[in-house]
Each structure stands twice: as structure tokens, then as C-alpha cells.
Short mmCIF file of C-alpha atoms in Angstrom, two decimals:
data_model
loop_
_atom_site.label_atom_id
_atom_site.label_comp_id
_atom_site.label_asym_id
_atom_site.label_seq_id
_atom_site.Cartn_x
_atom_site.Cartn_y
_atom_site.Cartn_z
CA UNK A 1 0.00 0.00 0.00
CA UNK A 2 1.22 3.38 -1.18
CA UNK A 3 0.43 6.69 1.16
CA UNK A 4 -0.12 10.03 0.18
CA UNK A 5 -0.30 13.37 1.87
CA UNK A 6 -4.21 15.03 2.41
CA UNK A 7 -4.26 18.50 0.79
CA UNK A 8 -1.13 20.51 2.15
CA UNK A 9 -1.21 19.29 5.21
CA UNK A 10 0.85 16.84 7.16
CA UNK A 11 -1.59 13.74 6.80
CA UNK A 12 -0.52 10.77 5.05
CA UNK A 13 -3.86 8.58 3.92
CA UNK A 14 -3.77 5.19 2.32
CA UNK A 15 -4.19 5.65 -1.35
CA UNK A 16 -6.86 2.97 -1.20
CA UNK A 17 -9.23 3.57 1.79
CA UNK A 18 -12.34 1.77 2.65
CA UNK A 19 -15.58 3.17 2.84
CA UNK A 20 -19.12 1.96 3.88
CA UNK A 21 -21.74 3.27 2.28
CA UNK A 22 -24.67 1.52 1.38
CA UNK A 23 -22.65 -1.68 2.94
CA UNK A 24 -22.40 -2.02 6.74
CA UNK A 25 -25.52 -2.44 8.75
CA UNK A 26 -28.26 -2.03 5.33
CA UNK A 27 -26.74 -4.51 2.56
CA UNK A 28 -24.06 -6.42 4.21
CA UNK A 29 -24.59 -8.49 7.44
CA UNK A 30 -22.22 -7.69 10.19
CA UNK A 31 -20.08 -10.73 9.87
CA UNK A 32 -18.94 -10.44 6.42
CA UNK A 33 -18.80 -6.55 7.34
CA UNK A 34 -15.87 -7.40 9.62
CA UNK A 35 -14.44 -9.63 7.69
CA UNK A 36 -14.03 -6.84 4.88
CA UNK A 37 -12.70 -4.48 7.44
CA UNK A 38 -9.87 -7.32 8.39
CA UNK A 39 -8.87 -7.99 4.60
CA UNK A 40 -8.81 -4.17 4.64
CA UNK A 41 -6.29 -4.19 7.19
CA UNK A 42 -4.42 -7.30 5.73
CA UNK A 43 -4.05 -5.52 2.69
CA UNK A 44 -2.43 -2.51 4.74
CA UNK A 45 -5.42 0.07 4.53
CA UNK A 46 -5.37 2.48 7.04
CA UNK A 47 -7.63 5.09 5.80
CA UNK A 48 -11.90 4.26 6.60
CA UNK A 49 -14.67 6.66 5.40
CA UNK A 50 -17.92 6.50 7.14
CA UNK A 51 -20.86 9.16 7.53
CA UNK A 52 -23.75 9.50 10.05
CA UNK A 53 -26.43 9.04 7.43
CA UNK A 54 -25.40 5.65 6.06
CA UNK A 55 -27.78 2.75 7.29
CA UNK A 56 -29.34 5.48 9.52
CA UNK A 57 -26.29 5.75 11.39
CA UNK A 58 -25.90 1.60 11.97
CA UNK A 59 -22.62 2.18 9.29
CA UNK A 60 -20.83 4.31 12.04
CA UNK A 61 -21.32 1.96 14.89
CA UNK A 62 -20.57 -1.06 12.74
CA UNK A 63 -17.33 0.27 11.51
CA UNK A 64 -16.90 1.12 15.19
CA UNK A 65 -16.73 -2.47 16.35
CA UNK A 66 -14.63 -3.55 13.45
CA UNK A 67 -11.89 -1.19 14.60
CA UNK A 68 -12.06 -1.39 17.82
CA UNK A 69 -8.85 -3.36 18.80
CA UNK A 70 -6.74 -1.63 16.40
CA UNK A 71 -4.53 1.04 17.57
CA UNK A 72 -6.09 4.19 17.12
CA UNK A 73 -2.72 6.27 16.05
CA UNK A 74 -2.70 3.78 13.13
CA UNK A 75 -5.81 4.45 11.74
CA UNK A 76 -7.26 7.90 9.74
CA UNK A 77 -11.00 7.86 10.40
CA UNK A 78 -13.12 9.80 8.37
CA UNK A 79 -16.99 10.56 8.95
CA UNK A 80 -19.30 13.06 8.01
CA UNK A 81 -22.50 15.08 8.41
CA UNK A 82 -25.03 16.73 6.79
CA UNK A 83 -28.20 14.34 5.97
CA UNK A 84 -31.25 13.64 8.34
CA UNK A 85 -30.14 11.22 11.28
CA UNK A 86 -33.57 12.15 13.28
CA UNK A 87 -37.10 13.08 12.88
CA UNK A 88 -36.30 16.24 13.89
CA UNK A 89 -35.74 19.72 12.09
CA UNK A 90 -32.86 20.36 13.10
CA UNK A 91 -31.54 16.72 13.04
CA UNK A 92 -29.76 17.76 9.33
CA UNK A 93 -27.78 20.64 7.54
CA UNK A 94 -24.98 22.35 8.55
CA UNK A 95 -26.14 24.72 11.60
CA UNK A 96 -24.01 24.96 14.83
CA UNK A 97 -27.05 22.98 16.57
CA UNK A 98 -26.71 19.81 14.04
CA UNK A 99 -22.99 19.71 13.97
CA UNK A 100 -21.81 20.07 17.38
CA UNK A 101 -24.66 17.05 18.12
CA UNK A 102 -23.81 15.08 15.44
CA UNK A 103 -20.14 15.04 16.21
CA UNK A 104 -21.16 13.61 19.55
CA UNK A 105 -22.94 10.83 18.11
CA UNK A 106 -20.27 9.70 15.70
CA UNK A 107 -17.69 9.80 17.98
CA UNK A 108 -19.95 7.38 20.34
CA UNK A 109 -20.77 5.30 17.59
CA UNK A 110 -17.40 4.97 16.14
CA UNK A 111 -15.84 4.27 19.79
CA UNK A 112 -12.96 6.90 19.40
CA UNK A 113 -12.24 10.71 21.13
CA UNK A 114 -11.75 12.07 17.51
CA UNK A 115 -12.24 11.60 14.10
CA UNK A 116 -9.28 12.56 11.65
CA UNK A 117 -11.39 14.35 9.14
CA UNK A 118 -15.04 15.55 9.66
CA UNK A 119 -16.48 16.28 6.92
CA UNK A 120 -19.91 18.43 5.61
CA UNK A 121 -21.59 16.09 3.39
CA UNK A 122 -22.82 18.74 1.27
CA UNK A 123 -23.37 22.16 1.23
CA UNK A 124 -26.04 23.74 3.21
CA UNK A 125 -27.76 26.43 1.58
CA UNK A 126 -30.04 27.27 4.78
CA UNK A 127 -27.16 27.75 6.99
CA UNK A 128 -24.80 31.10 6.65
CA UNK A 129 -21.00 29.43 5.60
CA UNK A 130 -19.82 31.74 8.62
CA UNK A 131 -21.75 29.84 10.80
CA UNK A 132 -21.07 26.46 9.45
CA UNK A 133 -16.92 26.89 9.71
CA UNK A 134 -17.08 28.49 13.04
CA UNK A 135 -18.74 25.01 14.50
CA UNK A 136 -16.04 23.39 12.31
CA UNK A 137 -13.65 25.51 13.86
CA UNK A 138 -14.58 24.48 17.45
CA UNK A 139 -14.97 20.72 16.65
CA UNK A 140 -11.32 21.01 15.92
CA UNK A 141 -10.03 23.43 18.58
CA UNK A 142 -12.30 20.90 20.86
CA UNK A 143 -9.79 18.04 19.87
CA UNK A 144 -13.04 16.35 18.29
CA UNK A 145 -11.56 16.22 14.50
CA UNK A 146 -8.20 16.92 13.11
CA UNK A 147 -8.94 18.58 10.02
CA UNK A 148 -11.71 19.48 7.88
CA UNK A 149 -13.24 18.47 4.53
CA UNK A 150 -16.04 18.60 2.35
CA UNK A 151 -18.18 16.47 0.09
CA UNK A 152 -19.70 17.09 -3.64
CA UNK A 153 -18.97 20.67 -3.35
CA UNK A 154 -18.36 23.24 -5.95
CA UNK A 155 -15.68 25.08 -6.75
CA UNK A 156 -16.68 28.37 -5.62
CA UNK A 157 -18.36 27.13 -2.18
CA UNK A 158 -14.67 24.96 -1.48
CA UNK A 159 -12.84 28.61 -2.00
CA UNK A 160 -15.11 30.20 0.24
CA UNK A 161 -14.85 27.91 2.56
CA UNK A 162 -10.98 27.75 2.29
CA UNK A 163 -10.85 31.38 3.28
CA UNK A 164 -12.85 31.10 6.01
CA UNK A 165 -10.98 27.93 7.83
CA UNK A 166 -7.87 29.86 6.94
CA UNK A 167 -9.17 33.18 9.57
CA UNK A 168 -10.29 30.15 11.91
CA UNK A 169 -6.89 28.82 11.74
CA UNK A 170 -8.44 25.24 11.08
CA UNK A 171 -7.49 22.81 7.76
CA UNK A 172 -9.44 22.57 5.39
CA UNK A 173 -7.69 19.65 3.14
CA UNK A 174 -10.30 17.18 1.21
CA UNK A 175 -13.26 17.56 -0.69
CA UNK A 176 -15.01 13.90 -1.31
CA UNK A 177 -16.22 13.97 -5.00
CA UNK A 178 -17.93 11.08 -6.98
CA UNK A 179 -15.11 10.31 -9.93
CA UNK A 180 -14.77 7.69 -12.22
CA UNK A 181 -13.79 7.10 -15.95
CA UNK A 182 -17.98 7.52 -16.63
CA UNK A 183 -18.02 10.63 -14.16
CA UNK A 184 -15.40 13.28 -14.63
CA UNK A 185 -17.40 16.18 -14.08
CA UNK A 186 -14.74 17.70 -11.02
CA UNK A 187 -12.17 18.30 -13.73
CA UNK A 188 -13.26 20.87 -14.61
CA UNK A 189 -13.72 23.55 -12.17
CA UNK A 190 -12.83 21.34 -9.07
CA UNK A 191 -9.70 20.24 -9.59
CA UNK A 192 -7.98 23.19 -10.64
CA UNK A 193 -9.32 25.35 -7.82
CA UNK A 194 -8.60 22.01 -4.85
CA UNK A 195 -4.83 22.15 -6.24
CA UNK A 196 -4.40 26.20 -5.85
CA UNK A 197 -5.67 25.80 -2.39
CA UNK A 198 -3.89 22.64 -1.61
CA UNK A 199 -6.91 20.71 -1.10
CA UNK A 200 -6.91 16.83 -2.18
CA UNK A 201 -9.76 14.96 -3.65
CA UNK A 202 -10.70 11.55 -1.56
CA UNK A 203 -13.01 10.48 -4.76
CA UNK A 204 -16.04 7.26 -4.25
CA UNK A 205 -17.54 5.10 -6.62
CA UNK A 206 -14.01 4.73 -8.90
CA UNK A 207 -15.88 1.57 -10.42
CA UNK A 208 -18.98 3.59 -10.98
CA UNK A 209 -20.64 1.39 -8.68
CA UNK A 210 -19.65 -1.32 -10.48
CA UNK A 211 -19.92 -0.91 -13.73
CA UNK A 212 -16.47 -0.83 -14.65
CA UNK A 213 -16.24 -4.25 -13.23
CA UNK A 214 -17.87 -5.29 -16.47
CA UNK A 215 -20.06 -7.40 -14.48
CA UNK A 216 -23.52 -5.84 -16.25
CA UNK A 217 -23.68 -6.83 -20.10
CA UNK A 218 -25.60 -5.30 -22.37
CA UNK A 219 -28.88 -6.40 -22.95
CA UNK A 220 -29.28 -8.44 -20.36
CA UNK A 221 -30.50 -8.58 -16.90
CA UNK A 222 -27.96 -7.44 -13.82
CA UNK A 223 -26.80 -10.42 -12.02
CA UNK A 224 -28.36 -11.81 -8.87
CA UNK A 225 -27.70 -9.82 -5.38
CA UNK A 226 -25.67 -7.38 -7.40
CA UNK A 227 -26.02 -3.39 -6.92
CA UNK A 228 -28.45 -2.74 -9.77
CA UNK A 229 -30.86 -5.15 -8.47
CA UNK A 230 -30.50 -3.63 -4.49
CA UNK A 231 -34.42 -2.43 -3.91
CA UNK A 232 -33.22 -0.58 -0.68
CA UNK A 233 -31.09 2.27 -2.23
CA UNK A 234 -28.02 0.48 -4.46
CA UNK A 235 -30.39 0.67 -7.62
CA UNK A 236 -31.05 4.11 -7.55
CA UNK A 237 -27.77 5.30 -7.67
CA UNK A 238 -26.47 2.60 -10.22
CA UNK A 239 -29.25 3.62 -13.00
CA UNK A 240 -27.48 6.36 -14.51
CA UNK A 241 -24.51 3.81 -16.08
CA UNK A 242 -26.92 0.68 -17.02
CA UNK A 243 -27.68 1.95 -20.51
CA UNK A 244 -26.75 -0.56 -23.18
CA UNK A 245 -24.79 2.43 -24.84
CA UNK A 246 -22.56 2.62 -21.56
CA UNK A 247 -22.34 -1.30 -20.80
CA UNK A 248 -21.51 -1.81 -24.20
CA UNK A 249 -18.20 0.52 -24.12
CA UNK A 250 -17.34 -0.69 -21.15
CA UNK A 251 -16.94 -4.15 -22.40
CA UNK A 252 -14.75 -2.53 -24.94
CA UNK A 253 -12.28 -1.82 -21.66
CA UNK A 254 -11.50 -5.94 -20.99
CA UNK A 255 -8.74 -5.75 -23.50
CA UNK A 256 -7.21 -3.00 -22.37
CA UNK A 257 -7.37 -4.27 -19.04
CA UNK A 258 -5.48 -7.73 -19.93
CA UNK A 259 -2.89 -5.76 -21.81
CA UNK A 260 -2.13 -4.09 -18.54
CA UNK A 261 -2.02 -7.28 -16.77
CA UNK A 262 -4.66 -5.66 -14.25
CA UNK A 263 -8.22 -6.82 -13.34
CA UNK A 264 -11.09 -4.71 -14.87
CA UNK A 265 -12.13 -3.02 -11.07
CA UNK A 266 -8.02 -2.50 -10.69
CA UNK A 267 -8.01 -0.92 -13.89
CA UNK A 268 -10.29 1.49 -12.95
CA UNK A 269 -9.09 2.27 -9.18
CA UNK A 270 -5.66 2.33 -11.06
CA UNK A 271 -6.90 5.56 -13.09
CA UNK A 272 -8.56 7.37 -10.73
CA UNK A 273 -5.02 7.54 -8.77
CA UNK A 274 -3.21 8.99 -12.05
CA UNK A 275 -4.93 12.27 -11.05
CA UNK A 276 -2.35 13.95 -8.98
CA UNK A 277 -4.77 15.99 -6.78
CA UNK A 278 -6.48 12.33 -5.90
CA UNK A 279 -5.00 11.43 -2.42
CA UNK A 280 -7.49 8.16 -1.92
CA UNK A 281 -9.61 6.08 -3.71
CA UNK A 282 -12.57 4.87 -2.00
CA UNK A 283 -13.65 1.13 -2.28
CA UNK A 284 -16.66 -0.22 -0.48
CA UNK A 285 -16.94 -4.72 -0.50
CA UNK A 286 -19.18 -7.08 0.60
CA UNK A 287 -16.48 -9.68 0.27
CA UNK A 288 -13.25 -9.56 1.58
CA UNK A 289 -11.69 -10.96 -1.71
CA UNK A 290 -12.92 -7.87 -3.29
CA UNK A 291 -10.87 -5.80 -0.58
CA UNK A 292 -8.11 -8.24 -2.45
CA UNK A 293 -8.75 -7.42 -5.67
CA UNK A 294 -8.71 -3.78 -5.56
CA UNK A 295 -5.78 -3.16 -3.51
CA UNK A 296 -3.09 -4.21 -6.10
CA UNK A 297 -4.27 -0.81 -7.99
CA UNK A 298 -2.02 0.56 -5.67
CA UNK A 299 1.29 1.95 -6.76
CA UNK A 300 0.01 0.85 -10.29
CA UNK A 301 1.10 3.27 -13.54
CA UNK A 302 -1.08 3.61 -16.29
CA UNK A 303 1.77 4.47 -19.64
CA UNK A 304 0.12 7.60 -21.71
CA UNK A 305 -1.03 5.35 -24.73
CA UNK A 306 -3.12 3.68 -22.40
CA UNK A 307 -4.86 6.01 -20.82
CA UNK A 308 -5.20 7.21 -24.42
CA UNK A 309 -7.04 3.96 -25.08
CA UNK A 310 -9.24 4.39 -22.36
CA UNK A 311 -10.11 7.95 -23.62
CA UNK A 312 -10.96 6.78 -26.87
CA UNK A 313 -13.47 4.00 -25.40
CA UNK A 314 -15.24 6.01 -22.94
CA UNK A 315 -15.03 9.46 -24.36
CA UNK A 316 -18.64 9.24 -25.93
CA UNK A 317 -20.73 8.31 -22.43
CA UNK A 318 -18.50 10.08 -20.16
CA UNK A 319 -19.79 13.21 -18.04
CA UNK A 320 -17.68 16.40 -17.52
CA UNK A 321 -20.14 19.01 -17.00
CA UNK A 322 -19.08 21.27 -14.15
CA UNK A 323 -22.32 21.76 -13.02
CA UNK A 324 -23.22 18.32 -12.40
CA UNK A 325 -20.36 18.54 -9.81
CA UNK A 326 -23.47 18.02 -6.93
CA UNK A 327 -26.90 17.52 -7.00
CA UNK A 328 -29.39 20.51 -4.84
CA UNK A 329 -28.96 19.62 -1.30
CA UNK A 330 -31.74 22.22 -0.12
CA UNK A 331 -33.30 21.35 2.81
CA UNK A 332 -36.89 22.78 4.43
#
């Protein structure tokens, strides 16, 4: 496993981290959670991504458990906050109220006095940014989180935000994109602006869910127990690459894959990490020898003629517009 530093700061994360979205405590029964978690470890991940929202926070406490005989110096935990973990009004967003509570909770849930990166799942557009950094600022200054990041924000709200932490005297160092061969819409706008601030991207869904496993062929119907057939949430966010068009280029990546001696789900972890301003790729499992599988993407270089190649398959289905950098996270 290869380690790179977060942003401009100090922080070394595991090029490869694990995450548990839509995993732990909804698709994935706890067993075969930890066992993912241990192959995770095996394979010399040290880096885990969690938020409060996933499984209604059961992801958190899960992830907890699994890590909770490792030595915490060892380990870079990263949560986050933002969605609805209540019934309540103010049980979401980005106000002082939500975020000071919902630090609490993770940090009881994940079984640790501080989280390495807390970050705001999205941007709240009912909450002043002033108000919003200066709870950041006091999470950290509280010894609750190390540094801060973002998630699926734009360009302008990350340099905003940048300036702010900066007068708060507080890091901010990630932004948490989706980005993938099929979803290169950070490029960009994102990118650019991330480097001049000497902010990192920690990107999910590298296999587009998937996808660029080449597991789904065209025309026919998505395997049994995979993502595009999970009724409880996996489905939803899958639909956007299951068009024969799409499945049908992807295919067209197996060659290329062979001819770099590298698995088609390597392949595609693999070129996510050419992008310098990519610190981590995130990989969720619900089998440890998928943990396996992706891992040896690490320290992997992709020659210029083929990432040419890959250009030339997927340029046709492959998003870049800026604006699709996030989707509207207003909230009543």
C-alpha cells in the first residue's frame, strides 16, 4: 500500500481507503462486514470513510466495532454530516445545533475521542457558511476532528470555505467527489481550484458502482444480489450507467485491461489515482476478496497510450459538465 499526503497538510492517507456506504448495517450483514474491514487491514489500509447518514447511522457503529482493537494512532478515520439522522428539524444541515450534536454521536458510535477528518456532506444552503466553519472551527479546537473536509462541493463554495478555515486557523484539506472514468465532471472547475488551495480529492464510486467491473452486459439482466438489483437504495444510484450504450463501451475496456495485466475493477481504481490531486480512492466490498482485488491498484502506472485507449473508449458516455459537480442539497 502506497500513502499520500491530504491536501497541504501533514496527513498521510492510504491511497486505497475503505468506505461503507450503502454496505455495513443495510446490505451487508455484520459478519462479512468485519471480515471486509480485516482484509482491509491485511491488505495494509489504514484510511476508513464512514458518515452519520449511512444505514441510519448503523454504518458508524458497525465500523466502530470492526476497529475497535486496532490502535487508534494507526488508523485515519473519516466521517461526516449533513443528511437527516432524526425526525427532527434540526436533526440535518450544517447549523451549529446539528454539527456540534452530530459530532457527539459519531464519535460514540465509532468508539474513538476524535475523528481525523469531519467532513460536511454537502453544502447547506439554509445555513450562513460563517456559521457552518465556526462550529467546524470548534470541533477542531475541541480536539473532536483533526482537520476538515467537504463532500460534492463546488468550486466556488470549497474557495469560500478555504478562506474562512484559513481566519479560523483550522485545515481545510479534502473535498469527497464522486469520480470515475464515466463521471469526470470535477475536472473541470474542481480540480484546478482544490490544487491552488492545496486541497486533495478523496473520490467514491471509482468503479462507478460497479460498472467498470464489467459485471452488467448489455442487454441483459444485472446479475443476482448485485447493486443494480439492491431495492433498498443500491439501484437508484447505479441507474445512470446501465444503458446498453454505456455497458456496451465498457466491455470494450477488458482488453485493455489484460494488456495491462490488471483486473477490470483495478483498472479502474488504477486511473482514478493517475490524477495527482487524488490522495485516496474509496472502495466499499461485501467480500473480503474484493478488498483483495482492488488493492493491487495501488502503486500501479497507467503508460500515456493507455490512458489514451481508455479515452478513446469512454469518451462518448462520459460526463464532464461542471455543473453536475453536486446535485441541490436544499433542505426545508
Amino acid at each position: 500500500m502506497e500513502f499520500r499526503h491530504l491536501g497541504r497538510s501533514g496527513l498521510l492517507i492510504s491511497e486505497i481507503s475503505y468506505g461503507n456506504w450503502i454496505t455495513h448495517g443495510s446490505q451487508v450483514e455484520e459478519e462479512a462486514a468485519l471480515a471486509c474491514v480485516r482484509a482491509a487491514l491485511e491488505a495494509g489500509i489504514t484510511t476508513f470513510d464512514t458518515a452519520d447518514v449511512y444505514a441510519g447511522t448503523k454504518a458508524e457503529s458497525v465500523l466502530g466495532r470492526a476497529l475497535r482493537s486496532e490502535r487508534r494512532e494507526g488508523l485515519e478515520i473519516l466521517t461526516k454530516v449533513f443528511w437527516p439522522t432524526g425526525p427532527g428539524r434540526n436533526d440535518r444541515g450544517l447549523s451549529r445545533k446539528h454539527i456540534m450534536e452530530s459530532i457527539n454521536g459519531s464519535l460514540r458510535r465509532l468508539q474513538t475521542d476524535y475523528v481525523d477528518v469531519y467532513q460536511a456532506h454537502r453544502y447547506d444552503y439554509a445555513t450562513p457558511l460563517e456559521e457552518t466553519m465556526e462550529a467546524f472551527a470548534d470541533v477542531v479546537h475541541s480536539g473532536k476532528a483533526h482537520y476538515i473536509g467537504v463532500s460534492e462541493w463546488k468550486a466556488s463554495e470549497i474557495r469560500a470555505a478555504h478562506a474562512l478555515a484559513r481566519e479560523l486557523k483550522i485545515h481545510l484539506v479534502s473535498n469527497q467527489p464522486q469520480y470515475s472514468m464515466l463521471w469526470r465532471v470535477i475536472e473541470g472547475e474542481v480540480v484546478p481550484t482544490s490544487q491552488e488551495l492545496g486541497v486533495s480529492q478523496i473520490v467514491f464510486s471509482p468503479i462507478a458502482q460497479g460498472v467498470l467491473t464489467g459485471k452488467y452486459q448489455p442487454g441483459q439482466e444485472p446479475p443476482a444480489g448485485s447493486r443494480a438489483t439492491d431495492s433498498s437504495g443500491g439501484a437508484g444510484f447505479i441507474a445512470r450507467f446501465m444503458s446498453d450504450e454505456v455497458l456496451t463501451r465498457v466491455q470494450r475496456l477488458r482488453p485493455l485491461a489484460e494488456q495491462a495485466g490488471l483486473s477490470m475493477a483495478q483498472l479502474a481504481v488504477a486511473w482514478v489515482l493517475q490524477n495527482p490531486n487524488v490522495a485516496s480512492a474509496i472502495i466499499g466490498a461485501s467480500r473480503p476478496e474484493q478488498v483483495h482485488d482492488n488493492v493491487k491498484a495501488s502503486g500501479v502506472k497507467l503508460d500515456s497510450d493507455l490512458l489514451k485507449a481508455i479515452d478513446e473508449v469512454v469518451d462518448p458516455i462520459t460526463e464532464r459538465d461542471p455543473a453536475k459537480t453536486q446535485s441541490p442539497a436544499k433542505r426545508p
